[in-house]
Amino acid sequence: MAPAMASNVTPSSSSSFDLIQYAVHEGHGVKGISELGLKALPEQYIQPIDERIDMKTVVEEHFIPIIDMSNLDDDRPDVADLICDAAERWGFFQVINHGVPIKVLEDVKNAAYRFFELPAEEKKKHSKDNSPTNNVRFGTSFMPDAEKALEWKDYLSLFYVSQEEADSDWPSACKNEVMEFVKSSDGLIKNLLKTLAKRLNVKEIDEEKEKLFMGSKRINMNYYPKCPNPELTIGVGRHSDVSTLTVLLQDQVGGLYVRKLDSSDGWIHVPPINGAIVINIGDALQIMSNGRYRSVEHRVAANGTENRISVPIFVNPRPNDVIGPLSEVIENGEVAIYKQVLYSDYVKHFFRKAHDGKGTVEYAKI
Ligand code: OGA
Ligand code: NI
């Protein structure tokens, strides 16, 4: 489908067509570029060789665990062990029978499409320069100002503070469906945190701990449009999440790759499973568990034939929380390898730089 050219420049009529202006500042994003039907990837998106996904490094014989959450209901210790082992060994796993209705998942994927299908003019209202609230941010790539090469992704990022703020601030194209996803994943998140906390010697998650683990949430809707020369670029570069944990819904396209721990250059594909949800440990939980649970590097490939969407919920401490190894973890004499840091400072550090693998966590090392 040809995009509507509202302005007086078109890429073909003008050699001075400014692609960055078009994608980043006018709200067209990479979706807009994708729909121009260019034969070749614009040079701004060509990643250095080391940042591209080399299929030779993809390990075929390993999978991240798939865990049936319905078995956790009766406090079955074997399922709790599967969850904690996965958090230690892989940093990533998928859950099925997780209690989030399939309809809620379908609805939120459709809502994501509905938002990204809006005209650039509409989406631009939520950009960094125009959004009336910091709780809503539409953008493209990760940090266009900090990156040497841009990433092939558009996103809408929604910070969840309260139902009231979400009602007034979030775009109506997706507001209700995202809210349903947030609400109906709450039980799953609490079950996971309770289970993971037990192995950290935290017997009970009281109100204070609950706030520390999950006092704020950020929901992203990611759109990875079809890309010319996908092998030359990346959807999302190597990073670990700054969350406590992340609940990620992906569609059936695939393309998420996770670093295999204890291997210098092996990556594992996270296969899409209809109805499943991907869970990954974030830096905040790595720090609070003093390195026992691991936030693992991951990245997303661009795709030459299909558009892809994903919807992660980043379950986070509150910005004003101070995070560090939990007292329950170090009271048995374990030496703390991380210091206490203000969570908002940690997050700021993440957003100050381009994606750099596990670089952010160095900030909290003693
Ligand atoms: C992220 C992320 C993965 C995906 O948004 O942090 O890693 O599959 N997304 O889109
Ligand atoms: Ni991520």
XYZ file of C-alpha atoms and ligand atoms in Angstrom:
377
model
C 0.000 0.000 0.000
C 1.437 3.400 -0.937
C 1.615 5.805 1.957
C -0.252 9.086 1.785
C 2.312 11.795 1.141
C 0.898 14.677 3.064
C 3.919 16.904 2.725
C 5.508 18.393 -0.363
C 8.458 16.032 -0.576
C 8.475 12.538 -1.862
C 11.478 10.299 -1.708
C 11.640 9.861 -5.452
C 11.178 13.491 -6.437
C 13.835 14.931 -4.239
C 17.371 13.811 -3.640
C 17.324 15.933 -0.519
C 14.565 13.808 0.974
C 15.466 13.547 4.607
C 14.733 10.052 5.749
C 15.446 10.764 9.394
C 13.135 13.744 9.312
C 10.459 11.549 7.738
C 10.827 8.583 10.083
C 11.847 10.159 13.362
C 10.386 13.660 13.369
C 7.304 13.437 11.175
C 5.954 10.341 12.882
C 6.130 7.931 9.933
C 8.557 5.648 11.708
C 10.124 2.632 10.036
C 6.592 1.526 9.198
C 6.414 4.574 6.924
C 9.767 3.718 5.369
C 8.708 0.106 4.909
C 5.628 1.215 3.012
C 7.680 3.329 0.610
C 8.676 0.003 -0.913
C 12.379 0.832 -1.158
C 14.518 -1.782 -2.866
C 17.413 -1.372 -0.471
C 17.792 -0.676 3.209
C 18.591 3.017 3.851
C 22.188 3.370 4.974
C 21.213 4.872 8.334
C 19.886 1.451 9.316
C 22.904 -0.587 8.254
C 24.375 -2.044 11.418
C 28.062 -2.831 11.956
C 28.707 -6.494 11.203
C 29.077 -7.394 14.876
C 25.587 -6.150 15.650
C 23.859 -8.110 12.892
C 22.512 -11.571 13.602
C 24.867 -14.162 12.225
C 22.774 -17.300 11.708
C 25.908 -19.394 12.216
C 25.788 -18.419 15.909
C 22.211 -19.637 16.360
C 22.153 -22.840 18.373
C 19.464 -25.199 17.088
C 19.569 -27.957 19.664
C 18.604 -25.896 22.705
C 15.292 -24.426 23.773
C 14.315 -22.242 26.663
C 11.998 -24.107 29.071
C 8.221 -24.175 28.575
C 6.463 -24.312 31.934
C 2.844 -25.258 32.581
C 1.682 -22.820 35.253
C -1.513 -24.692 36.036
C 0.582 -27.183 37.986
C 1.811 -24.513 40.359
C -1.626 -24.112 41.903
C -1.211 -26.766 44.561
C 2.142 -25.404 45.652
C 3.833 -28.134 43.691
C 7.511 -27.768 44.508
C 8.661 -29.397 41.260
C 7.037 -26.631 39.192
C 8.450 -23.964 41.484
C 11.862 -25.549 40.929
C 11.411 -25.457 37.161
C 10.688 -21.728 37.357
C 13.613 -20.918 39.627
C 16.011 -23.170 37.700
C 14.984 -21.501 34.446
C 15.575 -18.070 36.002
C 19.061 -19.145 37.072
C 20.144 -21.083 33.992
C 18.430 -19.375 31.090
C 17.023 -16.072 32.325
C 14.165 -16.772 29.892
C 11.268 -19.217 29.761
C 7.789 -19.513 28.303
C 4.633 -20.162 30.296
C 1.432 -21.875 29.198
C -1.853 -22.239 31.121
C -0.874 -18.964 32.743
C -4.358 -17.702 33.496
C -4.355 -14.792 31.049
C -7.329 -15.426 28.731
C -6.361 -16.038 25.091
C -8.912 -13.421 24.049
C -7.073 -10.778 26.071
C -3.856 -11.667 24.232
C -5.540 -11.557 20.831
C -7.240 -8.266 21.651
C -4.029 -6.564 22.688
C -2.244 -7.705 19.511
C -5.089 -6.317 17.421
C -4.993 -3.107 19.421
C -1.286 -2.779 18.672
C -2.002 -3.062 14.950
C -4.805 -0.535 15.293
C -2.477 1.978 16.905
C 0.344 1.593 14.376
C -2.135 1.806 11.475
C -3.062 5.330 12.572
C -1.839 8.151 10.316
C 1.594 9.580 11.198
C -0.107 12.827 12.211
C -2.010 10.997 14.937
C 0.905 8.942 16.207
C 3.158 12.000 16.229
C 0.937 13.580 18.877
C 2.490 11.099 21.295
C 6.126 11.709 20.325
C 8.780 13.002 22.705
C 8.386 16.531 21.358
C 4.598 16.599 21.366
C 3.238 14.299 24.036
C 1.581 16.264 26.832
C 2.563 13.538 29.300
C 5.710 11.566 30.064
C 3.519 8.505 30.581
C 2.981 8.066 26.841
C 5.740 7.983 24.277
C 5.597 7.061 20.580
C 8.947 6.687 18.893
C 11.124 4.821 16.470
C 14.430 2.954 16.921
C 15.813 2.945 20.448
C 17.617 6.244 20.932
C 17.930 7.859 17.493
C 20.229 10.517 18.988
C 22.581 8.059 20.704
C 22.781 5.332 18.061
C 25.379 5.130 15.332
C 23.029 2.984 13.281
C 19.275 3.034 13.769
C 17.149 0.048 14.753
C 14.255 -1.176 12.616
C 11.427 -0.755 15.143
C 8.597 1.617 16.051
C 7.099 1.622 19.522
C 4.484 3.040 21.811
C 5.567 3.073 25.440
C 2.977 3.426 28.210
C 3.921 3.999 31.835
C 1.310 2.621 34.194
C 0.764 4.662 37.300
C -2.950 4.363 37.933
C -6.156 3.516 36.160
C -7.128 7.208 36.243
C -3.972 8.407 34.516
C -4.150 5.628 31.955
C -7.749 6.554 31.200
C -6.909 10.142 30.572
C -3.478 9.793 28.942
C -3.278 6.587 26.905
C -4.307 6.611 23.208
C -7.873 5.418 22.745
C -6.840 3.105 19.880
C -5.373 0.626 22.368
C -6.083 1.853 25.894
C -8.730 -0.644 26.987
C -7.021 -3.697 25.560
C -3.654 -2.832 27.112
C -5.348 -2.213 30.448
C -7.033 -5.622 30.270
C -3.678 -7.265 29.553
C -2.102 -5.476 32.516
C -4.933 -6.443 34.846
C -5.226 -10.042 33.791
C -1.483 -10.693 34.009
C -1.296 -9.461 37.598
C -1.949 -12.895 39.118
C 0.682 -14.536 36.922
C 3.238 -11.891 37.883
C 2.515 -12.303 41.587
C 2.769 -16.104 41.362
C 6.096 -15.890 39.568
C 7.526 -13.364 42.010
C 6.332 -15.339 45.011
C 7.957 -18.472 43.624
C 11.221 -16.762 42.708
C 11.364 -14.939 46.046
C 11.103 -18.187 48.012
C 14.406 -19.445 46.669
C 15.911 -16.124 47.738
C 14.921 -16.847 51.304
C 12.079 -14.318 51.136
C 9.278 -16.184 52.872
C 6.495 -13.782 52.178
C 5.982 -10.841 49.871
C 4.641 -8.136 52.150
C 3.344 -4.820 50.896
C 6.759 -3.213 50.917
C 8.380 -6.055 48.957
C 5.516 -6.073 46.498
C 6.148 -2.413 45.754
C 9.864 -3.040 45.415
C 9.326 -5.897 42.955
C 6.365 -4.593 40.993
C 5.548 -1.056 42.113
C 5.463 0.310 38.571
C 4.881 -1.066 35.098
C 5.798 -0.026 31.606
C 3.973 -1.539 28.669
C 5.530 -1.291 25.219
C 3.914 -2.091 21.938
C 6.639 -2.860 19.424
C 6.118 -2.831 15.680
C 8.759 -4.350 13.415
C 7.676 -3.760 9.831
C 8.778 -5.789 6.858
C 12.281 -4.751 5.972
C 14.375 -4.649 2.774
C 17.724 -6.388 3.458
C 16.784 -7.570 6.963
C 20.161 -9.273 7.329
C 21.926 -5.880 7.358
C 20.022 -4.419 10.279
C 18.399 -5.348 13.586
C 14.931 -4.909 15.120
C 16.269 -4.417 18.625
C 19.953 -4.519 19.446
C 21.596 -6.604 22.172
C 20.326 -5.609 25.592
C 18.989 -6.928 28.845
C 15.829 -5.433 30.323
C 16.071 -3.120 33.321
C 12.930 -4.662 34.835
C 12.392 -7.011 37.754
C 10.865 -9.330 35.201
C 9.284 -8.916 31.791
C 6.071 -10.525 30.560
C 6.281 -10.600 26.774
C 3.586 -11.370 24.284
C 4.803 -12.048 20.762
C 2.885 -12.896 17.614
C 3.604 -15.888 15.377
C 6.352 -14.331 13.242
C 9.380 -15.066 15.429
C 12.773 -13.393 15.510
C 13.571 -13.022 19.205
C 17.015 -14.413 20.038
C 18.415 -14.969 23.512
C 22.062 -15.334 24.486
C 22.856 -18.813 25.647
C 24.577 -18.484 29.014
C 28.060 -19.916 29.361
C 28.668 -19.599 25.673
C 30.512 -16.757 24.043
C 28.582 -16.479 20.823
C 25.596 -18.831 20.926
C 22.052 -17.509 20.511
C 18.761 -19.362 20.935
C 15.574 -18.562 19.056
C 12.410 -18.166 21.130
C 9.846 -20.012 19.030
C 6.384 -18.435 18.944
C 3.844 -20.688 20.669
C 0.238 -19.734 20.254
C -1.219 -18.700 23.608
C 2.114 -18.793 25.449
C 3.778 -15.858 27.175
C 7.537 -15.313 27.352
C 9.000 -14.419 30.756
C 12.447 -13.004 31.272
C 14.416 -11.880 34.286
C 15.525 -8.242 34.257
C 18.531 -6.440 35.709
C 16.648 -5.304 38.835
C 16.040 -8.909 39.887
C 19.582 -9.911 38.982
C 20.788 -7.171 41.314
C 18.292 -7.939 44.102
C 19.141 -11.651 43.941
C 22.862 -10.783 44.041
C 23.397 -12.453 40.671
C 21.535 -15.706 41.366
C 18.806 -14.964 38.817
C 20.141 -13.653 35.574
C 18.939 -11.060 33.146
C 20.066 -12.309 29.786
C 21.018 -10.459 26.653
C 18.500 -10.675 23.844
C 17.770 -9.064 20.488
C 15.271 -9.126 17.667
C 15.954 -9.770 13.983
C 14.326 -7.732 11.234
C 12.098 -9.712 8.859
C 12.050 -9.502 5.071
C 8.557 -10.769 4.455
C 6.330 -10.093 7.473
C 5.431 -7.382 9.946
C 5.911 -8.414 13.564
C 4.490 -7.090 16.797
C 5.287 -7.766 20.428
C 3.891 -6.399 23.668
C 6.198 -6.563 26.688
C 5.060 -5.568 30.176
C 8.117 -4.464 32.102
C 7.415 -5.135 35.773
C 9.595 -2.671 37.654
C 10.415 -1.210 41.058
C 9.123 2.318 41.543
C 11.431 5.058 40.239
C 12.195 6.223 43.789
C 13.020 2.775 45.149
C 16.584 1.971 46.079
C 17.560 -1.463 44.803
C 20.436 -3.687 45.847
C 21.011 -7.264 46.999
C 18.127 -8.191 49.334
C 18.993 -8.503 53.012
C 17.522 -12.035 52.981
C 20.065 -13.011 50.329
C 23.169 -11.695 52.009
C 22.323 -12.387 55.637
C 23.739 -15.899 55.265
C 27.181 -14.412 54.694
C 27.073 -14.110 50.898
C 29.218 -11.205 49.700
C 27.235 -8.488 47.939
C 28.459 -7.932 44.385
C 26.090 -5.043 43.711
C 25.622 -1.782 45.540
C 22.430 0.036 46.427
C 21.281 2.265 43.566
C 18.322 4.529 43.024
C 16.192 2.754 40.446
C 15.481 5.912 38.429
C 19.242 6.540 38.153
C 19.718 2.999 36.909
C 17.032 3.439 34.257
C 18.463 6.805 33.211
C 21.811 5.129 32.704
C 20.166 2.553 30.391
C 18.553 5.255 28.276
C 21.681 7.392 28.025
C 23.410 5.013 25.650
C 22.712 2.847 22.633
C 21.963 -0.827 23.285
C 25.163 -2.435 24.532
C 24.365 -5.933 25.734
C 24.797 -6.358 29.469
C 26.528 -3.004 29.865
C 23.959 -1.360 32.122
C 24.418 -3.714 35.039
C 28.069 -2.668 35.391
C 26.692 0.550 36.806
C 25.529 -1.298 39.928
C 28.652 -3.425 40.434
C 30.671 -2.839 43.567
C 12.153 -5.352 24.495
C 12.399 -6.636 23.799
C 11.589 -8.371 22.370
C 10.593 -8.601 21.304
O 11.232 -4.631 24.070
O 12.875 -5.069 25.464
O 13.380 -7.252 24.084
O 10.365 -9.767 20.981
N 11.506 -7.063 22.906
O 10.056 -7.640 20.760
Ni 14.109 -6.650 25.999
